[in-house]
Tab-separated table of C-alpha atoms and ligand atoms in Angstrom:
chain	number	residue	atom	x	y	z
A	1	UNK	CA	109.899	101.421	62.422
A	2	UNK	CA	106.972	102.230	64.662
A	3	UNK	CA	107.190	101.355	68.366
A	4	UNK	CA	103.807	99.660	68.725
A	5	UNK	CA	103.828	99.498	72.555
A	6	UNK	CA	104.019	103.303	72.577
A	7	UNK	CA	100.729	103.624	70.705
A	8	UNK	CA	97.341	104.208	72.250
A	9	UNK	CA	94.590	102.141	70.685
A	10	UNK	CA	93.224	104.957	68.536
A	11	UNK	CA	96.724	105.772	67.264
A	12	UNK	CA	97.317	102.172	66.247
A	13	UNK	CA	93.886	102.031	64.595
A	14	UNK	CA	94.503	105.202	62.577
A	15	UNK	CA	97.911	104.036	61.389
A	16	UNK	CA	96.522	100.643	60.372
A	17	UNK	CA	93.578	102.251	58.577
A	18	UNK	CA	96.050	104.496	56.766
A	19	UNK	CA	97.971	101.413	55.676
A	20	UNK	CA	94.759	99.961	54.267
A	21	UNK	CA	93.943	97.399	56.973
A	22	UNK	CA	90.409	96.672	58.127
A	23	UNK	CA	89.103	98.405	61.252
A	24	UNK	CA	88.954	95.221	63.382
A	25	UNK	CA	92.663	94.488	62.871
A	26	UNK	CA	93.649	97.088	65.474
A	27	UNK	CA	91.514	95.367	68.087
A	28	UNK	CA	92.984	91.962	67.256
A	29	UNK	CA	96.546	93.240	67.453
A	30	UNK	CA	95.959	95.253	70.644
A	31	UNK	CA	94.451	92.204	72.289
A	32	UNK	CA	97.352	89.955	71.305
A	33	UNK	CA	99.921	92.518	72.451
A	34	UNK	CA	98.416	92.952	75.904
A	35	UNK	CA	96.172	89.991	76.684
A	36	UNK	CA	98.455	87.322	75.188
A	37	UNK	CA	101.561	89.461	75.680
A	38	UNK	CA	103.173	88.275	72.448
A	39	UNK	CA	106.711	89.401	71.778
A	40	UNK	CA	106.630	88.905	68.019
A	41	UNK	CA	104.142	89.556	65.229
A	42	UNK	CA	104.648	85.963	64.255
A	43	UNK	CA	102.715	84.949	67.362
A	44	UNK	CA	99.610	86.915	66.359
A	45	UNK	CA	98.049	83.780	65.004
A	46	UNK	CA	94.710	85.291	63.994
A	47	UNK	CA	96.538	87.093	61.202
A	48	UNK	CA	97.584	85.447	57.968
A	49	UNK	CA	101.315	84.827	57.576
A	50	UNK	CA	101.825	87.503	54.937
A	51	UNK	CA	100.025	90.078	57.088
A	52	UNK	CA	102.231	89.222	60.069
A	53	UNK	CA	105.279	89.631	57.888
A	54	UNK	CA	104.120	92.968	56.484
A	55	UNK	CA	103.385	94.282	59.987
A	56	UNK	CA	106.793	93.187	61.273
A	57	UNK	CA	108.345	95.318	58.553
A	58	UNK	CA	106.551	98.455	59.751
A	59	UNK	CA	106.305	97.940	63.527
A	60	UNK	CA	108.435	96.539	66.316
A	61	UNK	CA	107.371	95.222	69.723
A	62	UNK	CA	109.655	96.769	72.329
A	63	UNK	CA	111.222	94.161	74.568
A	64	UNK	CA	112.533	95.248	77.942
A	65	UNK	CA	115.555	93.259	79.055
A	66	UNK	CA	115.687	91.807	82.543
A	67	UNK	CA	119.126	92.146	84.086
A	68	UNK	CA	118.312	90.617	87.470
A	69	UNK	CA	115.572	90.034	90.031
A	70	UNK	CA	115.979	90.077	93.785
A	71	UNK	CA	113.328	88.626	96.051
A	72	UNK	CA	112.812	89.420	99.692
A	73	UNK	CA	111.210	87.281	102.407
A	74	UNK	CA	107.909	89.141	102.248
A	75	UNK	CA	107.528	88.180	98.577
A	76	UNK	CA	108.551	91.535	97.124
A	77	UNK	CA	110.489	91.176	93.888
A	78	UNK	CA	112.695	93.942	92.548
A	79	UNK	CA	113.415	93.872	88.829
A	80	UNK	CA	116.456	95.538	87.382
A	81	UNK	CA	115.842	96.247	83.701
A	82	UNK	CA	118.368	97.277	81.097
A	83	UNK	CA	117.082	99.620	78.405
A	84	UNK	CA	118.340	99.648	74.826
A	85	UNK	CA	120.916	102.372	75.428
A	86	UNK	CA	122.331	100.561	78.448
A	87	UNK	CA	120.474	102.663	81.029
A	88	UNK	CA	119.161	100.726	84.045
A	89	UNK	CA	115.814	101.189	85.766
A	90	UNK	CA	113.974	99.352	88.493
A	91	UNK	CA	110.412	98.156	89.006
A	92	UNK	CA	108.940	96.313	91.959
A	93	UNK	CA	106.277	93.638	92.353
A	94	UNK	CA	104.653	93.832	95.773
A	95	UNK	CA	102.258	91.189	97.138
A	96	UNK	CA	99.145	92.677	98.760
A	97	UNK	CA	96.465	90.893	100.754
A	98	UNK	CA	93.843	88.610	99.216
A	99	UNK	CA	96.178	87.364	96.519
A	100	UNK	CA	96.459	90.734	94.809
A	101	UNK	CA	99.648	92.361	93.591
A	102	UNK	CA	100.905	95.869	93.022
A	103	UNK	CA	103.470	96.781	90.403
A	104	UNK	CA	105.523	99.894	91.051
A	105	UNK	CA	106.845	101.421	87.815
A	106	UNK	CA	109.545	103.934	86.961
A	107	UNK	CA	108.961	106.842	84.592
A	108	UNK	CA	112.498	108.228	84.404
A	109	UNK	CA	116.027	106.963	84.845
A	110	UNK	CA	116.946	109.071	87.845
A	111	UNK	CA	115.026	112.197	88.788
A	112	UNK	CA	115.471	115.946	88.458
A	113	UNK	CA	113.573	116.883	91.631
A	114	UNK	CA	116.468	116.287	94.004
A	115	UNK	CA	114.502	115.508	97.176
A	116	UNK	CA	117.078	115.286	99.933
A	117	UNK	CA	115.869	112.002	101.449
A	118	UNK	CA	115.465	110.039	98.215
A	119	UNK	CA	118.031	107.710	96.656
A	120	UNK	CA	116.695	108.326	93.144
A	121	UNK	CA	116.916	112.072	93.691
A	122	UNK	CA	120.478	111.709	94.899
A	123	UNK	CA	121.617	109.804	91.823
A	124	UNK	CA	120.641	112.676	89.521
A	125	UNK	CA	118.841	112.532	86.196
A	126	UNK	CA	119.640	110.430	83.149
A	127	UNK	CA	116.607	110.569	80.884
A	128	UNK	CA	112.867	110.216	80.445
A	129	UNK	CA	111.489	106.779	79.656
A	130	UNK	CA	109.511	106.289	76.473
A	131	UNK	CA	105.885	105.195	76.661
A	132	UNK	CA	106.783	101.629	75.705
A	133	UNK	CA	109.529	101.496	78.327
A	134	UNK	CA	106.924	102.343	80.969
A	135	UNK	CA	104.202	100.045	79.595
A	136	UNK	CA	106.536	97.103	79.122
A	137	UNK	CA	107.576	97.080	82.796
A	138	UNK	CA	103.980	96.082	83.591
A	139	UNK	CA	103.603	93.678	80.673
A	140	UNK	CA	106.894	91.958	81.503
A	141	UNK	CA	106.237	91.568	85.222
A	142	UNK	CA	102.668	90.286	84.726
A	143	UNK	CA	103.904	87.718	82.233
A	144	UNK	CA	106.909	86.708	84.309
A	145	UNK	CA	104.671	85.990	87.308
A	146	UNK	CA	101.721	84.514	85.455
A	147	UNK	CA	99.432	87.288	86.614
A	148	UNK	CA	96.354	88.495	84.750
A	149	UNK	CA	96.264	91.885	86.390
A	150	UNK	CA	97.697	94.005	89.186
A	151	UNK	CA	97.383	97.424	90.726
A	152	UNK	CA	99.879	99.860	89.261
A	153	UNK	CA	101.542	102.647	91.190
A	154	UNK	CA	103.699	105.305	89.556
A	155	UNK	CA	106.059	105.429	92.517
A	156	UNK	CA	109.289	104.013	91.137
A	157	UNK	CA	112.200	106.043	89.870
A	158	UNK	CA	111.455	109.515	88.585
A	159	UNK	CA	108.770	112.164	88.732
A	160	UNK	CA	105.869	111.024	86.507
A	161	UNK	CA	104.647	114.566	85.815
A	162	UNK	CA	108.136	115.600	84.674
A	163	UNK	CA	107.673	113.062	81.855
A	164	UNK	CA	104.101	114.119	81.305
A	165	UNK	CA	103.179	112.882	77.835
A	166	UNK	CA	104.668	109.417	78.159
A	167	UNK	CA	103.198	108.950	81.620
A	168	UNK	CA	99.705	109.908	80.457
A	169	UNK	CA	99.950	107.736	77.359
A	170	UNK	CA	101.181	104.758	79.343
A	171	UNK	CA	98.206	104.993	81.735
A	172	UNK	CA	95.774	105.231	78.827
A	173	UNK	CA	97.326	102.130	77.284
A	174	UNK	CA	97.346	100.102	80.529
A	175	UNK	CA	93.724	100.977	81.257
A	176	UNK	CA	92.387	100.373	77.737
A	177	UNK	CA	89.642	97.746	77.817
A	178	UNK	CA	90.828	96.238	74.570
A	179	UNK	CA	94.200	95.483	76.169
A	180	UNK	CA	95.285	94.933	79.768
A	181	UNK	CA	92.168	96.721	80.977
A	182	UNK	CA	93.623	97.768	84.337
A	183	UNK	CA	90.896	99.974	85.750
A	184	UNK	CA	91.933	103.547	86.491
A	185	UNK	CA	90.637	102.909	90.022
A	186	UNK	CA	93.623	100.581	90.370
A	187	UNK	CA	96.213	103.031	89.074
A	188	UNK	CA	97.883	105.590	91.330
A	189	UNK	CA	100.111	108.423	90.230
A	190	UNK	CA	102.405	109.875	92.844
A	191	UNK	CA	103.864	113.320	92.320
A	192	UNK	CA	106.158	115.678	94.173
A	193	UNK	CA	103.701	118.385	93.066
A	194	UNK	CA	104.053	120.144	89.724
A	195	UNK	CA	101.108	122.540	89.708
A	196	UNK	CA	100.643	123.192	85.961
A	197	UNK	CA	100.936	119.484	85.170
A	198	UNK	CA	98.301	118.611	87.786
A	199	UNK	CA	96.003	121.214	86.221
A	200	UNK	CA	96.460	119.597	82.812
A	201	UNK	CA	96.054	116.099	84.182
A	202	UNK	CA	92.547	116.861	85.436
A	203	UNK	CA	91.439	117.161	81.822
A	204	UNK	CA	93.726	114.579	80.227
A	205	UNK	CA	93.317	111.759	82.722
A	206	UNK	CA	90.423	112.144	85.153
A	207	UNK	CA	89.523	109.337	87.552
A	208	UNK	CA	92.940	108.027	88.432
A	209	UNK	CA	94.120	107.927	92.033
A	210	UNK	CA	96.356	110.793	92.988
A	211	UNK	CA	99.040	110.731	95.629
A	212	UNK	CA	100.972	113.828	96.622
A	213	UNK	CA	104.349	113.526	98.265
A	214	UNK	CA	103.532	116.075	100.920
A	215	UNK	CA	106.155	115.472	103.618
A	216	UNK	CA	105.441	118.863	105.154
A	217	UNK	CA	102.712	121.471	104.860
A	218	UNK	CA	104.991	124.135	106.301
A	219	UNK	CA	106.423	125.716	103.192
A	220	UNK	CA	109.905	126.671	104.454
A	221	UNK	CA	110.397	123.230	105.899
A	222	UNK	CA	109.186	121.540	102.728
A	223	UNK	CA	111.625	123.627	100.650
A	224	UNK	CA	114.470	122.343	102.798
A	225	UNK	CA	113.789	118.729	101.897
A	226	UNK	CA	112.076	119.173	98.510
A	227	UNK	CA	113.644	121.847	96.277
A	228	UNK	CA	110.608	121.685	93.933
A	229	UNK	CA	108.646	123.521	96.646
A	230	UNK	CA	110.542	126.701	95.705
A	231	UNK	CA	109.023	126.595	92.240
A	232	UNK	CA	105.622	125.170	93.142
A	233	UNK	CA	104.846	126.016	96.757
A	234	UNK	CA	102.797	123.520	98.693
A	235	UNK	CA	99.766	125.809	99.120
A	236	UNK	CA	99.384	126.225	95.368
A	237	UNK	CA	99.764	122.501	94.757
A	238	UNK	CA	97.117	121.711	97.369
A	239	UNK	CA	94.828	124.321	95.895
A	240	UNK	CA	95.165	122.739	92.475
A	241	UNK	CA	94.429	119.297	93.898
A	242	UNK	CA	91.244	120.342	95.683
A	243	UNK	CA	88.956	119.553	92.781
A	244	UNK	CA	90.930	116.686	91.275
A	245	UNK	CA	88.416	114.222	89.773
A	246	UNK	CA	89.212	111.100	91.786
A	247	UNK	CA	87.557	107.705	91.200
A	248	UNK	CA	84.305	107.261	93.168
A	249	UNK	CA	84.731	106.617	96.908
A	250	UNK	CA	88.528	107.033	96.728
A	251	UNK	CA	90.585	109.445	98.787
A	252	UNK	CA	93.578	111.503	97.728
A	253	UNK	CA	96.707	110.115	99.363
A	254	UNK	CA	99.184	112.396	101.040
A	255	UNK	CA	102.495	110.634	101.478
A	256	UNK	CA	104.489	111.655	104.479
A	257	UNK	CA	108.011	110.347	104.965
A	258	UNK	CA	108.709	110.840	108.646
A	259	UNK	CA	112.122	112.283	109.354
A	260	UNK	CA	113.262	112.645	112.930
A	261	UNK	CA	113.197	116.207	114.215
A	262	UNK	CA	112.256	117.588	110.799
A	263	UNK	CA	108.567	117.010	110.110
A	264	UNK	CA	107.367	115.142	113.199
A	265	UNK	CA	106.777	118.052	115.580
A	266	UNK	CA	103.648	119.428	117.273
A	267	UNK	CA	103.688	122.324	114.811
A	268	UNK	CA	103.577	119.836	111.925
A	269	UNK	CA	100.616	118.043	113.477
A	270	UNK	CA	98.611	121.231	113.897
A	271	UNK	CA	99.162	122.393	110.336
A	272	UNK	CA	98.414	118.911	109.000
A	273	UNK	CA	95.032	118.893	110.717
A	274	UNK	CA	94.256	122.265	109.169
A	275	UNK	CA	95.140	121.071	105.650
A	276	UNK	CA	93.693	117.573	105.858
A	277	UNK	CA	90.312	118.751	107.071
A	278	UNK	CA	89.828	120.498	103.730
A	279	UNK	CA	90.245	117.263	101.736
A	280	UNK	CA	88.702	113.867	101.294
A	281	UNK	CA	92.098	112.340	101.924
A	282	UNK	CA	94.251	109.862	103.761
A	283	UNK	CA	97.713	110.349	105.133
A	284	UNK	CA	100.138	107.560	104.394
A	285	UNK	CA	103.044	107.820	106.785
A	286	UNK	CA	106.206	106.186	105.470
A	287	UNK	CA	108.955	105.574	108.008
A	288	UNK	CA	112.118	106.988	106.422
A	289	UNK	CA	114.117	104.272	104.748
A	290	UNK	CA	117.825	104.613	105.286
A	291	UNK	CA	120.176	104.078	102.370
A	292	UNK	CA	123.853	104.812	101.827
A	293	UNK	CA	123.150	107.804	99.614
A	294	UNK	CA	121.416	109.513	102.511
A	295	UNK	CA	124.501	110.166	104.602
A	296	UNK	CA	124.004	110.808	108.287
A	297	UNK	CA	121.827	113.885	107.919
A	298	UNK	CA	118.429	112.214	108.244
A	299	UNK	CA	117.112	109.622	110.634
A	300	UNK	CA	113.742	107.933	110.860
A	301	UNK	CA	111.365	108.959	113.642
A	302	UNK	CA	111.129	106.074	116.172
A	303	UNK	CA	108.113	103.865	115.564
A	304	UNK	CA	106.370	104.637	118.864
A	305	UNK	CA	106.520	108.344	118.053
A	306	UNK	CA	105.131	107.669	114.583
A	307	UNK	CA	102.241	105.769	116.194
A	308	UNK	CA	101.552	108.674	118.553
A	309	UNK	CA	101.647	111.125	115.629
A	310	UNK	CA	99.150	108.975	113.730
A	311	UNK	CA	96.869	108.569	116.767
A	312	UNK	CA	96.721	112.315	117.330
A	313	UNK	CA	95.466	112.779	113.780
A	314	UNK	CA	93.040	109.855	114.029
A	315	UNK	CA	91.550	111.394	117.141
A	316	UNK	CA	90.836	114.463	115.060
A	317	UNK	CA	88.925	112.275	112.614
A	318	UNK	CA	91.637	111.903	109.978
A	319	UNK	CA	92.393	108.761	107.969
A	320	UNK	CA	95.965	107.715	108.626
A	321	UNK	CA	97.927	104.624	107.636
A	322	UNK	CA	101.494	103.746	108.470
A	323	UNK	CA	103.176	101.969	105.624
A	324	UNK	CA	104.915	98.806	106.573
A	325	UNK	CA	108.109	98.894	104.603
A	326	UNK	CA	108.249	96.053	102.142
A	327	UNK	CA	111.348	94.902	100.402
A	328	UNK	CA	113.765	97.076	102.331
A	329	UNK	CA	116.217	94.183	102.642
A	330	UNK	CA	116.644	94.300	98.872
A	331	UNK	CA	116.556	98.111	98.622
A	332	UNK	CA	113.167	97.927	96.908
A	333	UNK	CA	111.353	100.102	99.414
A	334	UNK	CA	110.245	103.687	98.808
A	335	UNK	CA	113.033	106.019	97.903
A	336	UNK	CA	115.598	103.260	97.695
A	337	UNK	CA	115.559	102.718	93.972
A	338	UNK	CA	118.885	103.823	92.579
A	339	UNK	CA	120.551	101.592	90.096
A	340	UNK	CA	124.012	100.690	91.110
A	341	UNK	CA	124.650	98.543	88.081
A	342	UNK	CA	124.874	101.638	85.861
B	401	LIG	N1	108.531	111.092	92.239
B	401	LIG	C1	107.278	110.718	92.762
B	401	LIG	C2	107.056	109.235	92.781
B	401	LIG	C3	108.198	108.333	93.220
B	401	LIG	S1	108.761	108.375	94.879
B	401	LIG	C4	107.072	111.283	94.130
B	401	LIG	O1	108.013	111.760	94.732
B	401	LIG	O2	105.929	111.283	94.574
B	401	LIG	C5	107.653	107.351	95.798
B	401	LIG	C6	107.530	107.775	97.287
B	401	LIG	O3	108.683	107.378	98.044
B	401	LIG	C7	107.400	109.287	97.453
B	401	LIG	O4	106.366	109.606	98.330
B	401	LIG	C8	108.742	109.624	98.049
B	401	LIG	O5	108.698	110.823	98.737
B	401	LIG	C9	109.027	108.434	98.916
B	401	LIG	N2	110.425	108.336	99.357
B	401	LIG	C10	111.521	108.853	98.767
B	401	LIG	N3	112.630	108.577	99.488
B	401	LIG	C11	112.229	107.894	100.581
B	401	LIG	C12	112.914	107.329	101.713
B	401	LIG	N4	114.240	107.410	101.850
B	401	LIG	N5	112.176	106.659	102.619
B	401	LIG	C13	110.837	106.541	102.483
B	401	LIG	N6	110.161	107.046	101.443
B	401	LIG	C14	110.824	107.733	100.499
B	402	LIG	FE1	112.161	112.347	92.495
B	402	LIG	FE2	110.090	111.417	93.948
B	402	LIG	FE3	112.637	110.935	94.683
B	402	LIG	FE4	111.666	113.391	94.921
B	402	LIG	S1	110.967	111.559	96.013
B	402	LIG	S2	113.670	112.853	94.060
B	402	LIG	S3	110.352	113.501	93.130
B	402	LIG	S4	111.638	110.204	92.830
């Protein structure tokens, strides 16, 4: 059986052509899968009954199973999904301004990168998600909330570039105009910084928004909190990102989780100015979210100090935002996704 939600449009078309179907069938099916969000071939009503039946014998439509949803006061909804082998993952729906929404998706159950401040990193690694497991988080949440579209951020559990092929395929499927048609301008991939994968991504998927989990530009310090920096040092990652083909008028995002006494010093500010001035970028400061997996080792920088840090950079002409933590009361904020149910 072929997992149809794991297929890019051209793959579906070629398989259908091979099976002797007309060229326009692929477009019809793709549109029903993503625009109507059907969960069974029987619901693809433009097809004759016998065609629907024949297709259902060759293909299946992956259905992600909702285990629970928790909502917080600010409207954030955290979905706990159960995959076919019993593994749990989480996705988050976040309300933005002007009636827009952002869906935060997971690409792995757990994560191999082991960042010291991150709940997902602390829980270890279970497995990569398939393309359809990634795609169906978006399809499910849109349908469940009666939404036509949303921004998508690859900032849930896992390191997207450590599950390279399925991540790339899922973005191509979500952005395909014959389906959900979520513009690549509205899709952001966040990475801890895997240099060779970033190099490849420039060719495979230009014009998506890139976010780098920077957290420190001082290499030794970064290695202390992000072991991946030993393999792919920050300078090389930044070098690779310099000519990343971003969507028009968009800036690369550098994420910066502020940890008290670790990356909030004068020295950090000075080196940040040096690095940021070489990019068309914005710094997104995320106050460290505390969670039980963190222990007592790390504390958030007090908010007034974060503001002063941001102002210093702004005075030097840098773009800086401070992320208001959404959904922290339901552990849906950054770095707090770690499935307890499993
Ligand atoms: N693996 C990717 C994407 C998922 S993490 C990456 O690391 O970029 C999404 C963001 O949440 C990253 O910037 C990550 O560094 C941040 N994050 C992790 N733990 C956090 C915590 N405890 N508090 C605040 N942000 C955290
Ligand atoms: Fe993985 Fe990102 Fe968490 Fe690091 S911050 S452990 S890369 S999910």
